[in-house]
Coordinates of C-alpha atoms and ligand atoms in Angstrom, one line a residue:
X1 CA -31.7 -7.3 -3.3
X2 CA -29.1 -8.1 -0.8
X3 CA -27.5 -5.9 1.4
X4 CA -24.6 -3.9 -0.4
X5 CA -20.9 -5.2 0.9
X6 CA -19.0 -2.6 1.9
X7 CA -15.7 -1.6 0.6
X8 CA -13.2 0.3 2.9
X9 CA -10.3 2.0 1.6
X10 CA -7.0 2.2 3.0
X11 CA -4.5 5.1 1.4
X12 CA -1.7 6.4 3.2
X13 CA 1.7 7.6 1.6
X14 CA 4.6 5.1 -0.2
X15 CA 5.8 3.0 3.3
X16 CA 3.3 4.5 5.6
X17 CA 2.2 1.4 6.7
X18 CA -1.1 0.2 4.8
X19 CA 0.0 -3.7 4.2
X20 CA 1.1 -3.6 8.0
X21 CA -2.6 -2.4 8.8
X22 CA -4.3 -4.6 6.2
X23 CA -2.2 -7.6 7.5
X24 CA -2.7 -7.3 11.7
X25 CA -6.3 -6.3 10.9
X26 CA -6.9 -9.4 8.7
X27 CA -6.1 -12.0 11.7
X28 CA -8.7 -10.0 13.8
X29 CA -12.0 -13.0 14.5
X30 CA -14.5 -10.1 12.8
X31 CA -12.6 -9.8 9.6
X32 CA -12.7 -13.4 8.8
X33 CA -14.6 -12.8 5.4
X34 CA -12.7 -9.9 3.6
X35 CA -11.4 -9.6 -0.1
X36 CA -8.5 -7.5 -0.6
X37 CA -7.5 -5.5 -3.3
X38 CA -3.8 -4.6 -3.2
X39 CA -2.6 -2.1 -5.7
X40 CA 1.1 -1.8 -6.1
X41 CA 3.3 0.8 -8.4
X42 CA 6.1 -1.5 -9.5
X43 CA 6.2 -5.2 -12.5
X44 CA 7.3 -6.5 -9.1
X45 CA 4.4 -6.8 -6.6
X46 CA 5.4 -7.3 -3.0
X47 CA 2.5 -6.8 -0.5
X48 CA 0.5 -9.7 -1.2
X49 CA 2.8 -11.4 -0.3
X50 CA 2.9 -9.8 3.2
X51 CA -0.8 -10.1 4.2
X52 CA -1.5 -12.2 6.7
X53 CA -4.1 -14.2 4.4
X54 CA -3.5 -14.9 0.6
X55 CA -6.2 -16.6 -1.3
X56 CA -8.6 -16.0 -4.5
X57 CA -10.1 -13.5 -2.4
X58 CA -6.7 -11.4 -2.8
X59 CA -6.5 -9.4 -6.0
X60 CA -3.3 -7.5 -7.4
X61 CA -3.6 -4.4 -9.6
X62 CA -0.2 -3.9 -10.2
X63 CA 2.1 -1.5 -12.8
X64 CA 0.1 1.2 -12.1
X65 CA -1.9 3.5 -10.2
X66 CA -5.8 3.4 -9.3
X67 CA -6.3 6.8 -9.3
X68 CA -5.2 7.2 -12.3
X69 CA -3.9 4.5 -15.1
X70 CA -5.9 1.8 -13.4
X71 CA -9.0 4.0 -12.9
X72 CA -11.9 1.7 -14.7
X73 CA -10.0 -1.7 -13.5
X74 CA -10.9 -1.2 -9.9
X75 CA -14.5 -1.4 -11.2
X76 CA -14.1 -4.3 -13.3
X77 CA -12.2 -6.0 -10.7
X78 CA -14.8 -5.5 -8.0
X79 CA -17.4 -6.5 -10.7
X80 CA -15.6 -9.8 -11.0
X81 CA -15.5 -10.0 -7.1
X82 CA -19.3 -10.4 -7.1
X83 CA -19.6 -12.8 -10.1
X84 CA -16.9 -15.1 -8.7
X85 CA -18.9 -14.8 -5.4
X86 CA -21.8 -15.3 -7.3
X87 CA -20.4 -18.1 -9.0
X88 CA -18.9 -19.9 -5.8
X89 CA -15.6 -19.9 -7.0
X90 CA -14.0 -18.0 -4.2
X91 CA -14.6 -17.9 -0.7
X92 CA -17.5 -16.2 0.7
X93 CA -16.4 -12.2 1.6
X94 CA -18.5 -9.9 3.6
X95 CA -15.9 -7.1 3.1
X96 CA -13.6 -5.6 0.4
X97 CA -10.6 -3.5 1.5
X98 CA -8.8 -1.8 -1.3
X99 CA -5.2 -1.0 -0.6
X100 CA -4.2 1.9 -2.9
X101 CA -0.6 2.8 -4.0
X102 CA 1.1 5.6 -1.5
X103 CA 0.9 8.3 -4.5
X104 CA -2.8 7.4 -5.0
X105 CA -5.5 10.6 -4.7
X106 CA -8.4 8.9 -3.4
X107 CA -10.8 11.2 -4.2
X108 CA -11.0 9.7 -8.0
X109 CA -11.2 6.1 -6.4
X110 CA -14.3 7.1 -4.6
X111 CA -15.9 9.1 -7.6
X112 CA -15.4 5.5 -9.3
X113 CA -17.1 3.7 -6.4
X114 CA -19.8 6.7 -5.9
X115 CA -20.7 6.4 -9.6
X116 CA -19.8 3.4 -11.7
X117 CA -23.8 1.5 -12.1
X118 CA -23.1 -1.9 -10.7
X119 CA -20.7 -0.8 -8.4
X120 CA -22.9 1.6 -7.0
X121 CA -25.8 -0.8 -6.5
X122 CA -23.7 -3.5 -4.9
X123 CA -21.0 -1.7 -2.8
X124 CA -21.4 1.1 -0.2
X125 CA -18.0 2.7 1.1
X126 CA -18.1 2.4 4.6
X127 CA -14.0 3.8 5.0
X128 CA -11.7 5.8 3.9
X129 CA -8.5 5.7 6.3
X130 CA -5.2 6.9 5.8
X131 CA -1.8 5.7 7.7
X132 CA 0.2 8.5 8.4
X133 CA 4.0 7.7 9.3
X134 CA 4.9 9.7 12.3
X135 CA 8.5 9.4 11.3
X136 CA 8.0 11.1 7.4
X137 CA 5.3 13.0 8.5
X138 CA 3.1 15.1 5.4
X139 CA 6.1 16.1 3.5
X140 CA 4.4 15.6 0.0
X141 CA 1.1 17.1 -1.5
X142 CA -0.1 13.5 -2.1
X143 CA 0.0 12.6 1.8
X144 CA -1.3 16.0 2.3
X145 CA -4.3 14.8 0.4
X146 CA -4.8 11.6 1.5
X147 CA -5.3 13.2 5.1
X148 CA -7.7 16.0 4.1
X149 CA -9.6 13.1 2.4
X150 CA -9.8 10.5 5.0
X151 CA -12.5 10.0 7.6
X152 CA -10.0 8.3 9.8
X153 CA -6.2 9.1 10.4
X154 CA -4.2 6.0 11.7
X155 CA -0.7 7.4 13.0
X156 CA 1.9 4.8 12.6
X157 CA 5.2 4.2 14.1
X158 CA 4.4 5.9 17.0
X159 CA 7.4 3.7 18.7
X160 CA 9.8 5.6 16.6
X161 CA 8.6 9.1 16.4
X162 CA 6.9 11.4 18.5
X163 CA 3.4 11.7 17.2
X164 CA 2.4 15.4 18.8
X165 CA 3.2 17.7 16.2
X166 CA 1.8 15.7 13.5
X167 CA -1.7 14.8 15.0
X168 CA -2.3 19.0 15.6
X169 CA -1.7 19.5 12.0
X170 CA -3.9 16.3 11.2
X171 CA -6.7 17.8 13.0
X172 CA -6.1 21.7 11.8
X173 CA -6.1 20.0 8.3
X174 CA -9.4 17.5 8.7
X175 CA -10.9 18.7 11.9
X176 CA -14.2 16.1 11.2
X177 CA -11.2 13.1 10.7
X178 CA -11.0 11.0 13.9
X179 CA -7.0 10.6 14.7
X180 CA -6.1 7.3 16.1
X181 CA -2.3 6.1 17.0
X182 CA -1.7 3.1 15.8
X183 CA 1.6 1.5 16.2
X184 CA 2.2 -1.7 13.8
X185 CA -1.7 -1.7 12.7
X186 CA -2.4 -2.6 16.5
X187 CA -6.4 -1.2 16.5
X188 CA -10.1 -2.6 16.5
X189 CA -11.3 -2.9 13.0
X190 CA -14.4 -1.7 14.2
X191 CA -13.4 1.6 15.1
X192 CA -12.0 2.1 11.1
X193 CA -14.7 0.5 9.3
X194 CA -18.6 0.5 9.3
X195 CA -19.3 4.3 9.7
X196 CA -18.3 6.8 7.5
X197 CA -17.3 10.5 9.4
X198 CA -19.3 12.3 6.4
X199 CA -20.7 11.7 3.0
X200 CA -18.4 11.0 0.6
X201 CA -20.8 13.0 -1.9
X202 CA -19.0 16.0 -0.1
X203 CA -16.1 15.8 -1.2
X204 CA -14.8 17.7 -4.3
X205 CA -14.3 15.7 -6.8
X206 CA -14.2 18.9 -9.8
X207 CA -10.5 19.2 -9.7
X208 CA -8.6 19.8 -12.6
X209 CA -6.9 17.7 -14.6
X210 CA -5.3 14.7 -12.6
X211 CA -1.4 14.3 -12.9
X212 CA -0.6 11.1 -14.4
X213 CA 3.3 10.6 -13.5
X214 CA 2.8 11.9 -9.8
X215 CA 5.5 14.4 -10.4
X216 CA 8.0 11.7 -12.2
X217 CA 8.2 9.5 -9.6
X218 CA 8.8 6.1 -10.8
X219 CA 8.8 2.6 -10.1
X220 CA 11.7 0.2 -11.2
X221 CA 12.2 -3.2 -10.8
X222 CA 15.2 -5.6 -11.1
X223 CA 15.6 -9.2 -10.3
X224 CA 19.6 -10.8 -9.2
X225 CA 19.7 -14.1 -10.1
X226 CA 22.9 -14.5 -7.1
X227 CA 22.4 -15.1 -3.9
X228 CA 22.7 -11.4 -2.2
X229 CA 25.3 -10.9 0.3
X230 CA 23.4 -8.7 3.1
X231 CA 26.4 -7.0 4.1
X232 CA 27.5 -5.6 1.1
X233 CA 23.4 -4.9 -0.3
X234 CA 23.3 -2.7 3.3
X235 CA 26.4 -0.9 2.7
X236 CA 25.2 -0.5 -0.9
X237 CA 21.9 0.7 0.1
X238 CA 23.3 3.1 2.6
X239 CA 25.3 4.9 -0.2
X240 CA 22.8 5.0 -2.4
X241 CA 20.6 6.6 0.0
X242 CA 22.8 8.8 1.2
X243 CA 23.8 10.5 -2.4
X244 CA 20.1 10.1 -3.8
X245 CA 18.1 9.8 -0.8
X246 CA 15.6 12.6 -1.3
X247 CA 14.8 11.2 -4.7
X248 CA 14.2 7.7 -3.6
X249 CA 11.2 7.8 -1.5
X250 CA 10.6 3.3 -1.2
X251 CA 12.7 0.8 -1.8
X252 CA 11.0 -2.8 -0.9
X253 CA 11.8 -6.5 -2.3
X254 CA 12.6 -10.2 -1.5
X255 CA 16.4 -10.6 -1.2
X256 CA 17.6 -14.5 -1.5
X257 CA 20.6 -14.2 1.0
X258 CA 20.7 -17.9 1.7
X259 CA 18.4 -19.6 3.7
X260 CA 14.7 -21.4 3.7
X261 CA 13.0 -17.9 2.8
X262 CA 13.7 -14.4 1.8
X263 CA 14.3 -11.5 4.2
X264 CA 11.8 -8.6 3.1
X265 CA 13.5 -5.0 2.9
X266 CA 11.7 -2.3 3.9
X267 CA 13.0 1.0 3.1
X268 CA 10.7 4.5 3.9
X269 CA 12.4 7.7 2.4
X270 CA 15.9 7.9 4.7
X271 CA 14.5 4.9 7.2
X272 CA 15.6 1.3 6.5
X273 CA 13.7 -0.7 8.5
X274 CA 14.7 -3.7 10.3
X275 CA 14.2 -6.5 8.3
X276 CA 12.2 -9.3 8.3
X277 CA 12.5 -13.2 7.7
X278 CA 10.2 -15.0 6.1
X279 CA 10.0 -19.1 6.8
X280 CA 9.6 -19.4 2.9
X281 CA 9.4 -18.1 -0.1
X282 CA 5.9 -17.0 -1.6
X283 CA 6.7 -19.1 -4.6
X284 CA 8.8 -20.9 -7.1
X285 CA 11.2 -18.1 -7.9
X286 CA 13.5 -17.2 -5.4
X287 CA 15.5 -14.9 -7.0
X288 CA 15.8 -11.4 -4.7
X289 CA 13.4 -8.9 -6.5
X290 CA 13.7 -5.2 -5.3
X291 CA 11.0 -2.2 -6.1
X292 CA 12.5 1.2 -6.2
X293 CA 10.0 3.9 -5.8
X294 CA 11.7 7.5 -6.9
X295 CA 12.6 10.5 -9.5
X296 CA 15.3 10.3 -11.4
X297 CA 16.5 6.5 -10.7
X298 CA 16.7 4.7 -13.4
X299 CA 17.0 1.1 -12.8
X300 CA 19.8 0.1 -15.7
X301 CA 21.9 2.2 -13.1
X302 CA 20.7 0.5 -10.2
X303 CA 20.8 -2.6 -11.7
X304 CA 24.6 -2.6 -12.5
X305 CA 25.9 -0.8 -9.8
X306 CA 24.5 -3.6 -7.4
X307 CA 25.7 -6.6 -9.7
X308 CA 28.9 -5.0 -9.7
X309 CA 29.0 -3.9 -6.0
X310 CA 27.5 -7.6 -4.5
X311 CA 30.2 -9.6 -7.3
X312 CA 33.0 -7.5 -5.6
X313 CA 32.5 -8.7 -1.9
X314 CA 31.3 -12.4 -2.9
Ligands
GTP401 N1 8.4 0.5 13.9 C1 7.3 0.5 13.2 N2 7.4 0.1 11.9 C2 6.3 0.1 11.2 C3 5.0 0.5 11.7 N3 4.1 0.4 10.7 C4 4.7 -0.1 9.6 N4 6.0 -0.2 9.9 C5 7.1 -0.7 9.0 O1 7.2 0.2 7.9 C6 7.6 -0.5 6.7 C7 6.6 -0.2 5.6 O2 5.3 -0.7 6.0 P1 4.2 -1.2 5.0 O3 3.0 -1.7 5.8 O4 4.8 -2.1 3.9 O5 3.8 0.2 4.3 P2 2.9 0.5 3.1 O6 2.2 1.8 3.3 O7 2.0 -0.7 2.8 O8 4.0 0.7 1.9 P3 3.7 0.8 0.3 O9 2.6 -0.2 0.0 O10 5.0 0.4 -0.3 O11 3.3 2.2 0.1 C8 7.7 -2.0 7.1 O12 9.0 -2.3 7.4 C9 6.8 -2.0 8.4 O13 7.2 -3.1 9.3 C10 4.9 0.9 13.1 O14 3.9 1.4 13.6 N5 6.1 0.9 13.8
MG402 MG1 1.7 -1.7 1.0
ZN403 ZN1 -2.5 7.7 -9.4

């Protein structure tokens, strides 16, 4: 038989920075031959967009969540992996790295790759890392999770928050995790992957029932059709994140605001990161597309309020 591939997993909370990790570590020379599996919350998938690398060796699982609603797809998906392999359909891959959604409880993941038949003879988990956003911190019980689960804890922005506090918590809550800073996914792939800290037989996976809605959160979609007037969205933005801002934890999208390519938003819980151009757009449709990520949003609301607000200063 051949030698099993390994799958790593990469978790992390809702704009912790996975894709950022995922992206700088798939330029790196030894992670040349690596299939990714992104899974995203929202209709409106972002993140493969954002890797580094996009080809048939990137998959998308998105509208819903792998530790729960998409629990057997992960399987079939990584089943097709190896008959498309097989098949020589797709590039070669020595290496699958599964992005989960920031809600996602890995510990079901792992039962699925610990236990499913064909899975189990032809993958071996060599990871599971979480990114851990020095700014947000572990201020929900699913990024509490994530970090008692992970064998490695990759503290990111680093350049915007101080990291002390948090990495003594991190090691009170997973003393046998290693802790590494890692600003902007800027570390050596081999120190994540290739060795697990324990035996992912340990871990407990007799919990009770899993929660399927993650405590209501949400994801909702919505496409504008007019070119967005960046001004106005940021002012927009701003206000709604200052009267709802503990109930939108992501907002993340494409915005068309003239231009060759999109800029990509980036907003974590209060922080709006600075955004980004792209030289062009990932495909035909350039439309700006936003994800909201949150309790008690609905995106009719959202919708019409932005129409309304962007139509007023055009
Ligand atoms: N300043 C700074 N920004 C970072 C760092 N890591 C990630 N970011 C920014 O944080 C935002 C979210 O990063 P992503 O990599 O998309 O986070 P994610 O965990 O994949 O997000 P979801 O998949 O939506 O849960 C982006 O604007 C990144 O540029 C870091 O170390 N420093
Ligand atoms: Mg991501
Ligand atoms: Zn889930």
């Amino acid at each position: 038989m051949d030698a099993k591939t390994p799958v790593a997993l990469v978790t992390g909370f809702l704009g912790s920075g996975k894709t950022t990790l995922i992206s700088q570590l798939l330029g790196h020379p030894a992670m040349g031959e690596t299939a990714v599996i992104v899974n995203e919350l929202g209709e409106v998938a972002i993140d493969h967009h954002l890797l580094r690398r996009v080809d048939e060796r990137t998959v998308l699982m998105k509208s819903g969540c792998l530790c729960c609603t998409l629990r057997g797809d992960l399987a079939d998906e990584l089943r097709d992996l190896l008959s498309r392999r097989e098949r020589g359909e797709i590039p070669k891959f020595k290496r699958v790295v599964v992005e989960t959604t920031g809600l996602a409880d890995p510990t079901p993941i792992v039962y699925t790759l610990l236990s499913e038949p064909v899975v189990r003879h032809h993958y071996e988990l060599e990871a599971i890392v979480a990114t851990v956003d020095a700014v947000n911190g572990l201020r929900f019980p699913e990024s509490v999770k994530q970090a008692v689960v992970a064998d490695t804890l990759v503290v990111t922005k680093t350049d915007l928050a101080g990291a002390r506090p948090l990495e003594e918590r991190l090691a009170r809550l997973n003393p046998a995790a290693e802790i590494l800073d890692a600003r902007s996914g800027d570390v050596e792939p081999g120190r994540l992957f290739g060795h697990m800290q324990r035996d992912p037989r340990d871990l407990d996976f007799a919990e009770g029932p899993h929660e399927h809605d993650h405590g209501g959160v949400r994801a909702f979609s919505l496409f504008l059709d007019e070119e967005l007037d960046w001004t106005a969205f940021g002012i927009w933005l701003t206000m709604l994140l200052q009267s709802r801002g503990e109930d939108v934890l992501r907002v993340k999208g494409l915005l068309n605001v003239g231009g060759p390519g999109p800029l990509v938003l980036n907003g974590v819980q209060h922080v709006i990161h600075p955004p980004v151009h792209l030289d062009e757009w990932p495909d035909d449709d350039h439309r700006s597309r936003i994800v909201f990520i949150g309790r008690g949003v609905t995106g009719e609301v959202l919708a019409s309020s932005l129409a309304a607000f962007n139509a007023a200063a055009r």
